[in-house]
Tab-separated table of C-alpha atoms in Angstrom:
chain	number	residue	atom	x	y	z
A	1	MET	CA	24.692	-20.136	-12.809
A	2	GLN	CA	21.696	-17.869	-13.322
A	3	ARG	CA	20.785	-15.686	-10.320
A	4	GLU	CA	17.302	-16.159	-8.835
A	5	ASN	CA	14.966	-13.437	-9.907
A	6	LYS	CA	12.478	-13.363	-7.036
A	7	ILE	CA	11.530	-10.964	-4.269
A	8	TYR	CA	9.777	-11.060	-0.891
A	9	LEU	CA	6.582	-9.100	-0.578
A	10	ALA	CA	6.046	-7.708	2.942
A	11	SER	CA	2.260	-7.053	2.522
A	12	LYS	CA	-0.951	-8.860	3.196
A	13	SER	CA	-2.854	-6.966	0.478
A	14	PRO	CA	-4.293	-9.264	-2.154
A	15	ARG	CA	-4.392	-6.309	-4.557
A	16	ARG	CA	-0.572	-5.944	-4.382
A	17	ARG	CA	-0.160	-9.634	-5.105
A	18	GLU	CA	-2.443	-9.350	-8.134
A	19	LEU	CA	-0.504	-6.341	-9.469
A	20	LEU	CA	2.870	-8.066	-9.096
A	21	THR	CA	1.518	-11.146	-10.894
A	22	GLN	CA	0.100	-8.849	-13.610
A	23	VAL	CA	3.559	-7.710	-14.608
A	24	GLY	CA	5.245	-11.077	-14.139
A	25	ILE	CA	7.249	-10.387	-10.937
A	26	GLU	CA	7.834	-13.573	-8.934
A	27	TYR	CA	7.432	-13.200	-5.212
A	28	GLU	CA	7.054	-14.919	-1.879
A	29	LEU	CA	5.148	-13.470	1.061
A	30	LEU	CA	7.157	-12.332	4.049
A	31	LEU	CA	4.519	-11.167	6.532
A	32	LEU	CA	5.069	-9.037	9.611
A	33	ARG	CA	3.204	-9.428	12.891
A	34	ASP	CA	0.257	-7.182	13.571
A	35	ILE	CA	-1.333	-8.979	16.581
A	36	PRO	CA	-0.336	-9.566	20.205
A	37	PRO	CA	1.345	-10.763	22.368
A	38	ARG	CA	4.365	-8.791	21.226
A	39	GLY	CA	2.339	-6.327	19.182
A	40	PRO	CA	2.909	-5.169	15.616
A	41	ASP	CA	6.361	-5.247	14.117
A	42	VAL	CA	5.645	-1.756	12.607
A	43	THR	CA	3.040	0.560	13.989
A	44	GLU	CA	1.140	2.900	11.715
A	45	ILE	CA	0.675	5.708	14.195
A	46	VAL	CA	0.846	9.229	12.742
A	47	PHE	CA	3.272	11.374	14.702
A	48	PRO	CA	2.062	14.862	15.929
A	49	GLY	CA	2.567	17.328	13.095
A	50	GLU	CA	3.752	14.638	10.626
A	51	LEU	CA	2.878	15.482	7.034
A	52	PRO	CA	1.144	12.844	4.941
A	53	HIS	CA	4.038	12.380	2.478
A	54	ASP	CA	6.510	12.039	5.389
A	55	TYR	CA	4.151	9.585	7.193
A	56	VAL	CA	3.609	7.169	4.332
A	57	SER	CA	7.310	7.214	3.371
A	58	ARG	CA	8.454	6.504	6.896
A	59	VAL	CA	5.991	3.675	7.551
A	60	THR	CA	6.963	2.011	4.280
A	61	LYS	CA	10.711	2.232	4.936
A	62	GLU	CA	10.145	0.809	8.431
A	63	LYS	CA	8.250	-2.100	6.944
A	64	ALA	CA	10.949	-2.905	4.440
A	65	GLU	CA	13.680	-2.632	6.992
A	66	MET	CA	11.819	-4.822	9.489
A	67	ALA	CA	11.053	-7.439	6.887
A	68	TRP	CA	14.728	-7.536	5.953
A	69	LYS	CA	15.584	-8.293	9.589
A	70	VAL	CA	12.893	-10.960	9.741
A	71	MET	CA	14.260	-12.558	6.608
A	72	HIS	CA	17.694	-12.931	8.328
A	73	MET	CA	16.181	-14.041	11.668
A	74	ARG	CA	14.277	-16.789	9.860
A	75	LYS	CA	17.394	-17.756	7.928
A	76	LEU	CA	15.492	-17.404	4.640
A	77	PRO	CA	17.270	-17.081	1.254
A	78	VAL	CA	18.478	-13.455	0.768
A	79	ARG	CA	16.283	-11.621	-1.750
A	80	PRO	CA	15.148	-8.002	-2.140
A	81	VAL	CA	12.197	-7.121	0.102
A	82	LEU	CA	9.362	-4.996	-1.222
A	83	ALA	CA	7.079	-3.078	1.163
A	84	ALA	CA	4.348	-0.574	0.447
A	85	ASP	CA	1.836	1.620	2.186
A	86	THR	CA	-1.091	3.655	0.881
A	87	THR	CA	-2.838	6.560	2.514
A	88	VAL	CA	-5.726	8.756	1.397
A	89	VAL	CA	-5.422	12.482	2.129
A	90	ILE	CA	-7.977	15.256	1.907
A	91	ASN	CA	-7.292	18.786	3.214
A	92	GLN	CA	-4.022	17.352	4.745
A	93	LYS	CA	-6.070	14.917	6.837
A	94	ILE	CA	-4.878	11.340	6.652
A	95	LEU	CA	-7.589	8.699	6.194
A	96	GLY	CA	-6.478	5.222	7.102
A	97	LYS	CA	-8.624	2.052	7.137
A	98	PRO	CA	-12.016	2.581	8.755
A	99	ALA	CA	-12.262	0.714	12.061
A	100	ASN	CA	-16.035	0.350	11.858
A	101	ARG	CA	-19.075	1.268	9.856
A	102	ASP	CA	-19.427	4.782	11.388
A	103	GLU	CA	-15.883	5.583	10.334
A	104	ALA	CA	-16.468	4.278	6.790
A	105	VAL	CA	-19.595	6.422	6.436
A	106	SER	CA	-17.719	9.460	7.736
A	107	MET	CA	-14.839	8.965	5.334
A	108	LEU	CA	-17.111	8.461	2.296
A	109	THR	CA	-19.161	11.541	3.289
A	110	LEU	CA	-15.948	13.552	3.422
A	111	LEU	CA	-14.780	12.334	0.061
A	112	ALA	CA	-18.105	12.742	-1.756
A	113	GLY	CA	-18.109	15.655	-4.163
A	114	ASN	CA	-14.426	16.405	-3.543
A	115	THR	CA	-10.946	15.607	-4.943
A	116	HIS	CA	-8.445	13.904	-2.686
A	117	GLU	CA	-4.949	12.548	-2.936
A	118	VAL	CA	-3.816	8.900	-2.746
A	119	LEU	CA	-0.204	8.526	-1.695
A	120	THR	CA	1.438	5.117	-2.224
A	121	SER	CA	4.996	4.715	-1.064
A	122	ILE	CA	7.167	1.736	-2.004
A	123	ALA	CA	10.467	0.687	-0.548
A	124	VAL	CA	12.860	-2.105	-1.468
A	125	GLN	CA	15.533	-3.227	0.907
A	126	HIS	CA	18.325	-5.216	-0.679
A	127	GLU	CA	21.921	-6.215	0.004
A	128	HIS	CA	23.326	-2.798	-0.833
A	129	GLY	CA	20.738	-0.523	0.786
A	130	LEU	CA	17.181	0.745	0.543
A	131	ILE	CA	15.482	2.418	-2.419
A	132	ALA	CA	12.135	4.223	-2.003
A	133	ALA	CA	9.641	6.232	-4.042
A	134	THR	CA	6.264	7.747	-3.431
A	135	GLN	CA	3.616	8.101	-6.102
A	136	VAL	CA	0.807	10.640	-5.736
A	137	SER	CA	-2.532	10.516	-7.572
A	138	GLU	CA	-5.626	12.666	-7.472
A	139	VAL	CA	-9.108	11.066	-7.319
A	140	SER	CA	-12.373	13.016	-7.779
A	141	PHE	CA	-15.598	11.670	-6.310
A	142	ALA	CA	-18.979	12.668	-7.631
A	143	ALA	CA	-21.575	13.972	-5.177
A	144	LEU	CA	-23.129	11.050	-3.343
A	145	THR	CA	-26.390	10.655	-1.519
A	146	ALA	CA	-26.560	9.411	2.007
A	147	GLN	CA	-28.321	6.330	0.673
A	148	GLN	CA	-25.504	5.549	-1.765
A	149	ILE	CA	-22.914	5.828	1.041
A	150	GLN	CA	-24.926	3.673	3.428
A	151	ALA	CA	-25.453	1.021	0.807
A	152	TYR	CA	-21.736	0.920	-0.017
A	153	CYS	CA	-20.849	0.667	3.653
A	154	ASP	CA	-23.220	-2.271	4.079
A	155	THR	CA	-20.760	-4.263	1.812
A	156	PRO	CA	-17.368	-5.695	3.041
A	157	GLU	CA	-15.485	-3.535	0.562
A	158	PRO	CA	-14.614	-0.407	2.607
A	159	TYR	CA	-13.033	-1.999	5.609
A	160	ASP	CA	-9.548	-3.102	4.613
A	161	LYS	CA	-8.779	-0.082	2.414
A	162	ALA	CA	-7.329	3.361	3.155
A	163	GLY	CA	-10.022	5.977	2.849
A	164	GLY	CA	-12.765	3.370	2.982
A	165	TYR	CA	-13.041	2.530	-0.694
A	166	GLY	CA	-11.460	0.474	-3.457
A	167	ILE	CA	-11.131	1.904	-6.938
A	168	GLN	CA	-11.096	-1.557	-8.446
A	169	GLY	CA	-14.364	-2.517	-6.733
A	170	ALA	CA	-17.900	-1.167	-6.617
A	171	ALA	CA	-16.702	2.293	-5.584
A	172	ALA	CA	-15.535	2.760	-9.235
A	173	ARG	CA	-19.095	4.033	-9.934
A	174	PHE	CA	-18.462	6.997	-7.614
A	175	ILE	CA	-15.208	8.152	-9.224
A	176	SER	CA	-15.601	10.841	-11.893
A	177	HIS	CA	-11.892	11.461	-12.646
A	178	ILE	CA	-8.387	10.330	-11.711
A	179	ASN	CA	-5.057	11.989	-12.356
A	180	GLY	CA	-2.117	9.743	-11.791
A	181	SER	CA	-1.549	5.964	-11.435
A	182	TYR	CA	-4.485	3.604	-11.402
A	183	SER	CA	-2.301	0.855	-10.007
A	184	GLY	CA	-0.893	3.307	-7.396
A	185	ILE	CA	-4.448	4.065	-6.249
A	186	MET	CA	-5.020	0.316	-5.908
A	187	GLY	CA	-1.898	0.109	-3.693
A	188	LEU	CA	1.162	-0.517	-5.826
A	189	PRO	CA	2.280	1.878	-8.560
A	190	LEU	CA	3.716	-0.594	-11.076
A	191	PHE	CA	5.829	1.787	-13.134
A	192	GLU	CA	7.682	3.061	-10.036
A	193	THR	CA	7.783	-0.416	-8.530
A	194	CYS	CA	9.512	-1.884	-11.627
A	195	GLN	CA	11.985	1.016	-11.698
A	196	VAL	CA	12.948	0.466	-8.065
A	197	LEU	CA	13.149	-3.363	-8.437
A	198	ARG	CA	15.434	-2.944	-11.434
A	199	GLN	CA	17.741	-0.725	-9.386
A	200	SER	CA	17.705	-3.411	-6.736
A	201	GLY	CA	19.018	-6.067	-9.177
A	202	ILE	CA	15.756	-7.737	-10.295
A	203	PHE	CA	15.647	-8.372	-14.025
A	204	ILE	CA	12.354	-6.930	-15.517
A	205	PRO	CA	12.131	-6.785	-19.305
């Protein structure tokens, strides 16, 4: 009997879903709680002194491990669970998702005319353990006017994305150069993801 070749995706990101579909990976969503009354299943608080690479790796592993527990609690079919987390870093400062317009403007002002890093960590929990990897890319922004930043922050685009921008959206017009993985900057480095899923027993041609 042929083994099922499907995973769970522990992420609400529509971009991650699009990227998995792009390379033909079958998945079902396995979402964690991020609202009261019990609070989030995994918090994304940065610990004092925690370095960006350590932070994004830790949060991603916690998401994968928690989703694995949720899978068993819900008595779902056992499959590998993929989690991911993306953070934007400039001068060792971690930029998460802007909570409001002022934060979005502040982030874009900081990124304008500079090069920053985008760290995307992936983790797959499966029957025999957990496999993780972190991909690092560099993104260079052109100098931006205050008017350009304000106009971009008037759109819905900045508010569900680390660093306050999406490379696959209108912000592409601000980006002068990238060095690394385009899909990783979007939120799921496909080369590394396929490698890790293969190691977890998923067949990917």
